[in-house]
Short mmCIF file of C-alpha atoms in Angstrom, two decimals:
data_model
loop_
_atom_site.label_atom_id
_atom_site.label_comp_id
_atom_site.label_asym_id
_atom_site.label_seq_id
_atom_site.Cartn_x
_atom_site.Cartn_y
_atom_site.Cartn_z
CA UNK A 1 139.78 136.78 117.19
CA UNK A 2 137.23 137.27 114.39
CA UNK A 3 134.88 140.16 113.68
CA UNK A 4 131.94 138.67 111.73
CA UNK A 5 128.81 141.11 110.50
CA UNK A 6 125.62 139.96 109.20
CA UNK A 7 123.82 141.77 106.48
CA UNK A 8 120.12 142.52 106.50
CA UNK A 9 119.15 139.52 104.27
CA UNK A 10 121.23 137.43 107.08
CA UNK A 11 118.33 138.71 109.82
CA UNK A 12 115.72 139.14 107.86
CA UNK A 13 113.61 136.43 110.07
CA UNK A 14 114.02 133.89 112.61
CA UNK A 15 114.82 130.89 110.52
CA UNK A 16 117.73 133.49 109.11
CA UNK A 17 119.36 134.02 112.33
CA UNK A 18 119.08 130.28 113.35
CA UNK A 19 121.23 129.88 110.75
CA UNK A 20 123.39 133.17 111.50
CA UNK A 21 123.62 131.71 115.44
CA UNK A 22 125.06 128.17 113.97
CA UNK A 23 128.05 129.82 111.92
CA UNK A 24 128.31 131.87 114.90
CA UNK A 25 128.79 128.64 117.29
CA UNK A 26 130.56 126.72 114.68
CA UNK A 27 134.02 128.92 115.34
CA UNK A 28 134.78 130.19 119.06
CA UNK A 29 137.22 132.75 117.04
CA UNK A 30 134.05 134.70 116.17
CA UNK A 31 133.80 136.78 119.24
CA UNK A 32 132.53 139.93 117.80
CA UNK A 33 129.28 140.49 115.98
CA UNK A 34 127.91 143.37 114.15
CA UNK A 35 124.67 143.28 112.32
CA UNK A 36 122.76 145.27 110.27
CA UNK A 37 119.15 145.90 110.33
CA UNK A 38 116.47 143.11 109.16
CA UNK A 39 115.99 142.91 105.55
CA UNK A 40 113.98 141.81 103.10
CA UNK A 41 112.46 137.98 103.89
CA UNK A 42 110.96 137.62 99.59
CA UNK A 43 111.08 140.13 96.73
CA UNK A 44 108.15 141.75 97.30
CA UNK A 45 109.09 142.48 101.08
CA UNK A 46 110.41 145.99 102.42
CA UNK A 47 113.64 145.96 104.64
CA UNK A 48 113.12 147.33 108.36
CA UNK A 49 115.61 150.52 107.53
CA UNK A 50 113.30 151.23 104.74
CA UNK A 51 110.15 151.28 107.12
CA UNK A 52 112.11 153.55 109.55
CA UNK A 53 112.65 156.05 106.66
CA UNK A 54 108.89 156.01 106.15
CA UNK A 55 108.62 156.68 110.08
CA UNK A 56 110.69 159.55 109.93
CA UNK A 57 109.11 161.39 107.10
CA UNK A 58 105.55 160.31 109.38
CA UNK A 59 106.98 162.00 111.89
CA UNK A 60 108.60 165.15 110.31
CA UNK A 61 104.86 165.73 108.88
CA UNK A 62 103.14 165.06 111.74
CA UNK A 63 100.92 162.78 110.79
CA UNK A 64 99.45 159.49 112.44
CA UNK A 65 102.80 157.07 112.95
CA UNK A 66 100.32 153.61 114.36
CA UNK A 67 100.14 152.04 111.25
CA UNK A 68 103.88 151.97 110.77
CA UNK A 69 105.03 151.49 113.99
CA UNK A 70 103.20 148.40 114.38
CA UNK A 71 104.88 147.32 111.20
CA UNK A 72 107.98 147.83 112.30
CA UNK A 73 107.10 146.04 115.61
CA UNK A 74 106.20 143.07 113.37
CA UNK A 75 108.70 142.52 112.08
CA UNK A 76 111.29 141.77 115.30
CA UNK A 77 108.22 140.67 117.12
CA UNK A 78 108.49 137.43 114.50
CA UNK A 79 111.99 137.32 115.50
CA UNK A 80 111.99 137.11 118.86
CA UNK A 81 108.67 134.89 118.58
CA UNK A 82 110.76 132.32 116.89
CA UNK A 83 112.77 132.21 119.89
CA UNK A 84 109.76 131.70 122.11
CA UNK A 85 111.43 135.49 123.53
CA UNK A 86 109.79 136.33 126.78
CA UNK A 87 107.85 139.61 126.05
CA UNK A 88 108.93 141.02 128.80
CA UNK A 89 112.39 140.85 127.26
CA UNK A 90 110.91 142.30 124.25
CA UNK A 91 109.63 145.47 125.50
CA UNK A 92 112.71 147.05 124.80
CA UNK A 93 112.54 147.13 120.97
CA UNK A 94 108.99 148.09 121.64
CA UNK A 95 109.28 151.19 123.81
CA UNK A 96 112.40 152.49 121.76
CA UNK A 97 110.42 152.27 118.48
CA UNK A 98 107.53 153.91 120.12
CA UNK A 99 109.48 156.35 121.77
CA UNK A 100 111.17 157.91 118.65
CA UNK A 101 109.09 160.52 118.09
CA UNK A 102 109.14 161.96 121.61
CA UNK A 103 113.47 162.68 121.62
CA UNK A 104 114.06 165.95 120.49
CA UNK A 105 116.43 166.13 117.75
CA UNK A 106 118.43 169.49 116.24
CA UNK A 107 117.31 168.95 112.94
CA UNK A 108 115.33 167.06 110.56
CA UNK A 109 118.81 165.28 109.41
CA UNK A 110 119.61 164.21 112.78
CA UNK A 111 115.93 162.55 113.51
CA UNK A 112 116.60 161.11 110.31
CA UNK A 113 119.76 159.46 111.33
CA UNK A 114 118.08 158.31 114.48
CA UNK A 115 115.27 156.78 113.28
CA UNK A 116 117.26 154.66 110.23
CA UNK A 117 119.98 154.07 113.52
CA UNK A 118 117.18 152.48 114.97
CA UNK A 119 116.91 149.44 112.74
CA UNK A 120 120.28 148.15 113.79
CA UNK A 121 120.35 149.28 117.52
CA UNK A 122 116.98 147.19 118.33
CA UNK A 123 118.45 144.70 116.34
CA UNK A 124 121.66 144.20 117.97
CA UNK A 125 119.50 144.26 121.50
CA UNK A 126 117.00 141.86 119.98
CA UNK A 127 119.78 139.38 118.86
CA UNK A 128 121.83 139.57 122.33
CA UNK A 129 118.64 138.80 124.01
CA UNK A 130 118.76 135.55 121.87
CA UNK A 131 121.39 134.22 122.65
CA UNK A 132 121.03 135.02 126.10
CA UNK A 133 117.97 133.45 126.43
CA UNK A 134 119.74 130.08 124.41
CA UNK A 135 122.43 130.07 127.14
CA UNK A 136 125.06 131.54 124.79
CA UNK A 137 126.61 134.68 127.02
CA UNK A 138 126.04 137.63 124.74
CA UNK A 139 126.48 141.76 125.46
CA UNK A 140 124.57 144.36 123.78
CA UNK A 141 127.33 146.72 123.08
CA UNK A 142 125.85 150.03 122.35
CA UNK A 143 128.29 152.77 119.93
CA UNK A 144 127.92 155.11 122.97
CA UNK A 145 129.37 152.70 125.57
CA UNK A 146 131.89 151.03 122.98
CA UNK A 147 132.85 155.03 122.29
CA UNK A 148 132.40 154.69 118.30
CA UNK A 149 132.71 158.54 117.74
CA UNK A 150 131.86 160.05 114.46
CA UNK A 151 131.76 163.22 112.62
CA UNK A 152 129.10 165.48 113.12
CA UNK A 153 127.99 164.69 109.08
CA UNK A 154 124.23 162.82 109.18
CA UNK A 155 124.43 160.17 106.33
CA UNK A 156 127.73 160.06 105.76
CA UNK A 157 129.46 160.29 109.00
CA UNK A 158 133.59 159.36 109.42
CA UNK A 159 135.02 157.61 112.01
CA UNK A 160 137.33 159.94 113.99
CA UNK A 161 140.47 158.55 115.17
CA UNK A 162 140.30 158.45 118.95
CA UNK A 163 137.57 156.04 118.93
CA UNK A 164 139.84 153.08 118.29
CA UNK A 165 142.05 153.08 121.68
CA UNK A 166 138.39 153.41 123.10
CA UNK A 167 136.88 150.79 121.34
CA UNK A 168 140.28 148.33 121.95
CA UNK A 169 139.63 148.20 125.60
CA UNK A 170 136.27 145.69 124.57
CA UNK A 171 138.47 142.82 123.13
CA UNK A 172 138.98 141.48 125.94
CA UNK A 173 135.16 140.74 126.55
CA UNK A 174 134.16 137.45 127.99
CA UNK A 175 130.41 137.49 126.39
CA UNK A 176 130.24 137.25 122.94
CA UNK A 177 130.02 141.08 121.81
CA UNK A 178 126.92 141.52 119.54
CA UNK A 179 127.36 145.19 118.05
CA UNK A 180 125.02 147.48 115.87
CA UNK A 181 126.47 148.78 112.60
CA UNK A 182 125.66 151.81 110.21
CA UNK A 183 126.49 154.45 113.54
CA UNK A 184 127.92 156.10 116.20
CA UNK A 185 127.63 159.21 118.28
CA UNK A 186 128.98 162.68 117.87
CA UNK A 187 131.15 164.48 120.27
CA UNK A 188 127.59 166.17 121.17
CA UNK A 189 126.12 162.75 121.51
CA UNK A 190 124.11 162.73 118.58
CA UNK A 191 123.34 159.71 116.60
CA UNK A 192 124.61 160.33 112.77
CA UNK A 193 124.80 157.03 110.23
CA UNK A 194 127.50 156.39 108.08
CA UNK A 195 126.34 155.99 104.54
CA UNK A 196 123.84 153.53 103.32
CA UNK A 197 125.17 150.09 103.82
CA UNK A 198 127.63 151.50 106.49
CA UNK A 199 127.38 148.11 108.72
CA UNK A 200 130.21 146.86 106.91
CA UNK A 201 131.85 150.12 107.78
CA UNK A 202 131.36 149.24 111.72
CA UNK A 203 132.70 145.92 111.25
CA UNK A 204 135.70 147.08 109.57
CA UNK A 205 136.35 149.68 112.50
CA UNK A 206 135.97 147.15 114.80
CA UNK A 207 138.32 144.30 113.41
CA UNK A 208 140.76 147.05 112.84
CA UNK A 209 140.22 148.29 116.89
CA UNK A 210 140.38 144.88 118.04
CA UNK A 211 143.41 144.11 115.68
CA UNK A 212 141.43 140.66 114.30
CA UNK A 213 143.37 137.89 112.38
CA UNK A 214 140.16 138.06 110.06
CA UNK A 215 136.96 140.18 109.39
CA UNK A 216 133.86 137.86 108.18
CA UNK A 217 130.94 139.65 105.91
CA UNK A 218 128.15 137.17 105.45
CA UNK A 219 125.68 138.24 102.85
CA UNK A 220 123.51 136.45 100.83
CA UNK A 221 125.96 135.62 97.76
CA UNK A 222 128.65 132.82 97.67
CA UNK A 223 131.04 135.11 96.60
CA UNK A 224 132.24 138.28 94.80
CA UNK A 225 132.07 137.42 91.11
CA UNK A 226 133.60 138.94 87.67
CA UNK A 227 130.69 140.23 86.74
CA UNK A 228 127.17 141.36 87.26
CA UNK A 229 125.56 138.32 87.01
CA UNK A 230 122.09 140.58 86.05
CA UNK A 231 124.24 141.26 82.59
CA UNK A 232 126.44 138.35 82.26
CA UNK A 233 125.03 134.85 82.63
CA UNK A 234 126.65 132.70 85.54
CA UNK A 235 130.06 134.72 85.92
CA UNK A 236 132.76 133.04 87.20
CA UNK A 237 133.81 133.55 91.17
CA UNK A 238 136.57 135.77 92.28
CA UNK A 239 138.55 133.74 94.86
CA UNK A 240 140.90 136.51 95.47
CA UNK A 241 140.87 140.67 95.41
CA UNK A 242 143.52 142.39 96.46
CA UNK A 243 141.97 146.06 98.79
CA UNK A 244 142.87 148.06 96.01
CA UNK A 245 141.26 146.05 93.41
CA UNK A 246 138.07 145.68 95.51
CA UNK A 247 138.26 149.43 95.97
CA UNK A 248 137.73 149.79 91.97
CA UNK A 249 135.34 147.51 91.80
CA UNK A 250 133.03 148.52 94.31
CA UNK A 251 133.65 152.38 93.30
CA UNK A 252 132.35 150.97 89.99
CA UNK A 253 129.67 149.00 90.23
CA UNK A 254 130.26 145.99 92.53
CA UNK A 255 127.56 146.59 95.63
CA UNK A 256 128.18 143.20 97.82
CA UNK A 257 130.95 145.05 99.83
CA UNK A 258 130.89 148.83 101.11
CA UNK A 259 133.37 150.77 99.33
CA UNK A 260 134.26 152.83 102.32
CA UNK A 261 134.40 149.90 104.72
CA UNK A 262 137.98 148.68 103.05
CA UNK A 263 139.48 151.37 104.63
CA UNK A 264 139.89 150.99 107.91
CA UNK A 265 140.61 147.39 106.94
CA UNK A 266 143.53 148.37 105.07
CA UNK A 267 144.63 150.88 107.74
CA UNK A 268 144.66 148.12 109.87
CA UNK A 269 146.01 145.47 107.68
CA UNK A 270 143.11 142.85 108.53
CA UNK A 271 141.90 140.42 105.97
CA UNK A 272 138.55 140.45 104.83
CA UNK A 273 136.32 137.18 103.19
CA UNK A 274 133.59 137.72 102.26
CA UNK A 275 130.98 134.57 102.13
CA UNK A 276 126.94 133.59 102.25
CA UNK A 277 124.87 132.58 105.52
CA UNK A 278 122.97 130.22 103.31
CA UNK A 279 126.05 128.58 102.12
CA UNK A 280 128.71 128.83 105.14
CA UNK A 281 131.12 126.61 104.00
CA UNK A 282 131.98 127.40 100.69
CA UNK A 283 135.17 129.79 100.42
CA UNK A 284 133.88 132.79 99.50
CA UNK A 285 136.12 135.67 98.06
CA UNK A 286 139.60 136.97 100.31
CA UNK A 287 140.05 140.29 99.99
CA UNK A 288 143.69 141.22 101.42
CA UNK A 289 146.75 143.64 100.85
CA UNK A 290 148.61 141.22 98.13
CA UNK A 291 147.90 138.24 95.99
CA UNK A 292 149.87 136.50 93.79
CA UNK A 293 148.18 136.82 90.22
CA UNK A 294 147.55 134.43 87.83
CA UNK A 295 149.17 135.50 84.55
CA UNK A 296 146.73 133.40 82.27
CA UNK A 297 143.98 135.73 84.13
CA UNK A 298 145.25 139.36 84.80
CA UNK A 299 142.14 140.40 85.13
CA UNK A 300 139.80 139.86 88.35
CA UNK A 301 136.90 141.18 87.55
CA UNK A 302 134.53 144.09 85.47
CA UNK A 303 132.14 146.74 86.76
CA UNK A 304 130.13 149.06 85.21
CA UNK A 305 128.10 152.09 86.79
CA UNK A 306 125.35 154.28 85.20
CA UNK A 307 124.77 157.61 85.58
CA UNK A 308 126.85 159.81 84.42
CA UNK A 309 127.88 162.96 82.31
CA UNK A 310 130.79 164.55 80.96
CA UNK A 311 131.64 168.16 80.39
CA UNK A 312 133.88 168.15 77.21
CA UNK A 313 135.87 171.25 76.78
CA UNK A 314 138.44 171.85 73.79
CA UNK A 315 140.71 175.05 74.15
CA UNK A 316 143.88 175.53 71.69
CA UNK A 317 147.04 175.52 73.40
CA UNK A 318 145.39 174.55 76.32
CA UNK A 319 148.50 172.93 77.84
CA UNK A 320 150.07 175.98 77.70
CA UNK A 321 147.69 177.94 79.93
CA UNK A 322 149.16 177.96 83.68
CA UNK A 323 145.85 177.09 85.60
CA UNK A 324 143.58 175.82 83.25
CA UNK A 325 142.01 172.97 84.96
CA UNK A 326 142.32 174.65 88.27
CA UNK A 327 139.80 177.46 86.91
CA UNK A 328 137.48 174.88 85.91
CA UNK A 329 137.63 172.76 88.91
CA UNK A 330 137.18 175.24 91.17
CA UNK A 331 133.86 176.81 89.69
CA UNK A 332 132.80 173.33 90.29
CA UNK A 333 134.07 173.33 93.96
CA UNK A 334 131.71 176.83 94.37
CA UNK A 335 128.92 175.17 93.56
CA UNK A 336 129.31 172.29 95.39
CA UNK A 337 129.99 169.61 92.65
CA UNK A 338 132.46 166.71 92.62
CA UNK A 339 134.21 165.32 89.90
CA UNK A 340 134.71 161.58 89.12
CA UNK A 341 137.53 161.26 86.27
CA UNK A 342 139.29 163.78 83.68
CA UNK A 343 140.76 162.02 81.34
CA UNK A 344 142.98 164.64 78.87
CA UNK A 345 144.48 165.59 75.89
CA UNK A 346 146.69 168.39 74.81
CA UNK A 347 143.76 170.45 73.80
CA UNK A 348 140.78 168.78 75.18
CA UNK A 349 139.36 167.09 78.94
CA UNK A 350 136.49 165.60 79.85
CA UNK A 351 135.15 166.24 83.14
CA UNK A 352 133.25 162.91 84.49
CA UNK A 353 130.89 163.54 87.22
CA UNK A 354 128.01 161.98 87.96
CA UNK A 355 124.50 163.28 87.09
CA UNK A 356 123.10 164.19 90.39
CA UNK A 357 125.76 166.23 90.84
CA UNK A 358 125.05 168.69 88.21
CA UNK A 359 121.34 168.92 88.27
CA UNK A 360 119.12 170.33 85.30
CA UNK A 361 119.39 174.09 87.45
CA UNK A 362 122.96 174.02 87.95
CA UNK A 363 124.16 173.14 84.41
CA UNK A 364 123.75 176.57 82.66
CA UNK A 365 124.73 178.57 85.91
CA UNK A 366 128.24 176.17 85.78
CA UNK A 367 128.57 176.07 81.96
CA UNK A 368 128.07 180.11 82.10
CA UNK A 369 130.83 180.21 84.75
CA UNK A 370 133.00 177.50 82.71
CA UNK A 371 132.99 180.29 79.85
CA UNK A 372 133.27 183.45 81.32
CA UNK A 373 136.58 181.62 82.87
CA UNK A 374 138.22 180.13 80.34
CA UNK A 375 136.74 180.99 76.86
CA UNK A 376 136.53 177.78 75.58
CA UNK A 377 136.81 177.18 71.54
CA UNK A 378 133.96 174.51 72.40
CA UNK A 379 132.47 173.35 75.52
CA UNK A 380 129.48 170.75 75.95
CA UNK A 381 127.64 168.15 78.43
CA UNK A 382 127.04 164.80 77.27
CA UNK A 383 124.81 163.12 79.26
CA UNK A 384 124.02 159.48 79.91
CA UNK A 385 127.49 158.42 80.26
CA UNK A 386 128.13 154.37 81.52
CA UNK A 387 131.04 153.91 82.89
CA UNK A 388 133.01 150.00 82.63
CA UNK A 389 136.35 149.10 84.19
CA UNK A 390 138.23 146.03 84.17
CA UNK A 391 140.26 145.65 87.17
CA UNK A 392 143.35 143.49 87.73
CA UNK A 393 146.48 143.30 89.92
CA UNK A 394 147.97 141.71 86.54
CA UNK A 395 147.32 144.74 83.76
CA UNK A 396 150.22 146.85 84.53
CA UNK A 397 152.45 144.10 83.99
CA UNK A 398 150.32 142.42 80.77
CA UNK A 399 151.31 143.33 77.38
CA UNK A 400 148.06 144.05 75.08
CA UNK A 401 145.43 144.61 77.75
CA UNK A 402 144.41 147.51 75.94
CA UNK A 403 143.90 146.32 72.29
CA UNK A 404 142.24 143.32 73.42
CA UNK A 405 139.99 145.34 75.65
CA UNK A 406 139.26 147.85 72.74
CA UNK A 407 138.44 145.00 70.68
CA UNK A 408 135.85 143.37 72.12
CA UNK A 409 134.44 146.40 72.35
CA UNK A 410 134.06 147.10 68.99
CA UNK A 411 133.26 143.43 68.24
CA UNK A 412 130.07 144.15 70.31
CA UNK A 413 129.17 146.76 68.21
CA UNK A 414 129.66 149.56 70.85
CA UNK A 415 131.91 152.56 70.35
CA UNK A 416 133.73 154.25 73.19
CA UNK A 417 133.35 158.00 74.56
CA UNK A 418 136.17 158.36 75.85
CA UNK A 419 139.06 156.30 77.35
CA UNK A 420 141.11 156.56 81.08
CA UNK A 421 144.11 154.70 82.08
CA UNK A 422 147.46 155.33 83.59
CA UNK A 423 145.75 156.82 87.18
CA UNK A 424 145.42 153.62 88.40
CA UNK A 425 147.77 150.58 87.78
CA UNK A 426 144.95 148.12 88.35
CA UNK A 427 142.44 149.17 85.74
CA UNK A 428 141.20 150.79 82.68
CA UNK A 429 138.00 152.59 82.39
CA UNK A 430 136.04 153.01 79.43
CA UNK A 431 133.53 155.44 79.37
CA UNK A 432 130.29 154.16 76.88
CA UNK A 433 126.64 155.40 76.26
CA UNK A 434 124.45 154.17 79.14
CA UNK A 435 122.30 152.27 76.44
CA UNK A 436 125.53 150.29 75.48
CA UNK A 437 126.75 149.33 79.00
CA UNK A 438 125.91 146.23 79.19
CA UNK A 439 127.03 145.32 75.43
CA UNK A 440 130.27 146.33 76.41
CA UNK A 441 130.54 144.33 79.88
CA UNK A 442 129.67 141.28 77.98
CA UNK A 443 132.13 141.71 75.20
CA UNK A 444 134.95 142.37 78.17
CA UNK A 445 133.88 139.35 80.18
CA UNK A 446 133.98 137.00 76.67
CA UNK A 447 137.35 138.15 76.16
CA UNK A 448 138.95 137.81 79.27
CA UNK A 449 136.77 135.09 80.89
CA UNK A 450 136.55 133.12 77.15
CA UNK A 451 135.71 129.43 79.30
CA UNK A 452 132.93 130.89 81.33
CA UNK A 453 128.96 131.98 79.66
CA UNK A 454 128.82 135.15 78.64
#
């Protein structure tokens, strides 16, 4: 069995799911099928989760909702009118996206969640209808029924572990399963979303509940390549990723795959491939527990990330004090601030964190803490940090990878921040002035990737 999802770009019209309902026909493996909310159809065009946003905030002001309702209406009334849908079967997506409004909700987080929810639940019930109607047996199988139970968190809700005997007892289906991603329901049977892009988070927790040979993301690139092709021209493909080197790359930069959807994946040991609805055939990128490297190439691919700051701190003898970075880390932890990366010296860390995190109020009510605590010999935020790593299954084991990654960075005329490696055996991250990122992506990918463009 196969779990296959569909992103928005997949459903973004009829003549996108004709296409999505071939692949699904063209393998009788593919059995269940999560999908996200329509997205955009041209450049200019606004995806259906982004309407429902706009509905909410209508709502929370209480203000007139017609215009956008209809939108919304639009745009899985063109669906289903592609289909030659009877409307009678299309009242459903109707009534529900009328209807919002009227549920009662225990806060303006939890309507939130509902309406965005919304996008994929009518679109899971508008795509079952489908393939009903086109004589292909299909069930709508709602979180609630499939018992998909998440923390009580809205926007960034966690699976909790019971759901996956529940949602086990659905393999054995004998209508094609068409599923909505990006939620489940509380304990209290509330809607709450995972985080943005969280579909591929549903199909992951389904293809590790149903214990598939093989979870299928279709999106609307050929593959995962080696580089932002928006800063490097034509980047080569990246037939292979092993979960942890797809973890660094997505935590860096890389936004074709959900970061958080490799892990039930991994927890279940199921394969992932990752390939395009317009292009079906071609291979796409694996992403699995092990690969066998090619030495010539230890590197798979490089990300970069804007963004962020640093809080540099030098204190003499600094290694000596019992504590140190516990004091610091835990005035961040009262104020409710996360930390990305410290790299260290004997006498001096950097704290990376990213810039939301310590807004322009916060940063003299921390740095005032910071002092009082520790009595720093000099403490100060740097701001517009870039972050680029280079990631690769074959730089622990590849003599050099530093030097020649240092030197191509200086080749392209950037100089580094500050430096991190040895927490992860599959990369290196350099930390770079934001207006220097993509200098420094291009030197990496010249000197690593020297036969492709850069």
């Amino acid at each position: 069995m196969k779990v296959a999802k569909f992103g928005g770009s997949s459903l973004a019209s009829s003549d996108q799911l004709k296409k999505v309902i071939n692949i699904i026909r063209g393998d009788s493996k593919r059995r269940a099928i999560v999908v996200s909310a329509p997205g955009k159809r041209f450049a200019d065009d606004r995806k259906v989760t982004d309407l429902l946003i706009d509905y909410a905030q209508v709502t929370l002001r209480k203000t007139n909702p017609v215009a956008i309702q209809h939108a919304i209406i639009a745009r899985y009334q063109e669906i289903a009118t592609g289909f030659d849908l009877p409307d009678s079967e299309f009242q459903v997506i109707r009534d529900h996206i009328l209807q919002l409004p009227q549920q009662e909700y225990p806060s303006a987080d939890y309507l939130m969640d509902a309406f965005k929810a919304a996008g994929e639940d009518n679109n899971a019930k508008l795509i079952a209808a489908i393939l009903n109607h086109l004589g292909l047996p299909s069930h709508y199988l709602s979180p609630r029924e499939a018992g998909l139970l998440v923390s009580a968190t809205p926007g960034d809700a966690q699976v909790l572990s019971e759901s996956y005997a529940q949602l086990a007892a659905f393999k054995k289906s004998k209508s094609l399963l068409i599923i909505p991603g990006f939620f489940g329901y509380t304990k209290a049977g509330q809607i709450c979303t995972f985080s943005r892009g969280g579909s591929d988070i549903t199909g992951a927790i389904f293809a590790r509940a149903f214990k598939a040979e093989l979870y299928e993301n279709f999106t609307d690139v050929d593959a995962i390549y080696a580089a932002n092709p928006n800063i490097v021209t034509q980047p080569t493909a990246i037939e292979h990723l092993t979960f942890r080197e797809m973890r660094e790359l997505s935590y860096s930069g890389f936004s074709v795959f959900h970061d958080e959807a490799l892990i039930p994946a991994i927890e279940g040991g199921i394969s992932v491939r990752v390939k395009n609805t317009n292009h079906p055939l071609r291979p796409g990128t694996l992403i699995s527990a092990r690969k066998i490297y090619d030495p010539q190439r230890p590197i798979s691919g490089i990300a970069s990330d804007t963004g962020f700051l640093g809080i540099y701190i030098r204190k003499y003898l600094m290694n000596k004090q019992v504590g140190f970075v516990f004091k610091v880390l835990q005035i961040l932890a009262e104020y409710g601030i996360s930390f990305e990366h410290i790299p260290s010296g004997i006498d001096d860390i950097t704290i990376i964190i990213r810039e939301r995190e310590l807004t322009a109020e916060l940063e003299p009510k921390v740095m005032a803490a910071i002092k009082a605590a520790i009595h720093p010999d000099d403490i100060r935020v740097i701001h517009h940090y870039a972050l680029v790593m280079i990631v690769g299954e074959g730089i622990q084991d590849h003599i050099g990878m530093m030097a020649k990654a240092t030197n191509s960075i200086a080749q392209s005329g950037v100089s580094l921040v500050t430096l991190d490696h040895g927490a992860s055996p599959v990369s290196i991250m350099f930390g770079v002035r934001e207006k220097d990122e993509f200098n420094a992506v291009r030197g990496l990918y010249k000197a690593f990737f020297s036969t492709e463009k850069a």
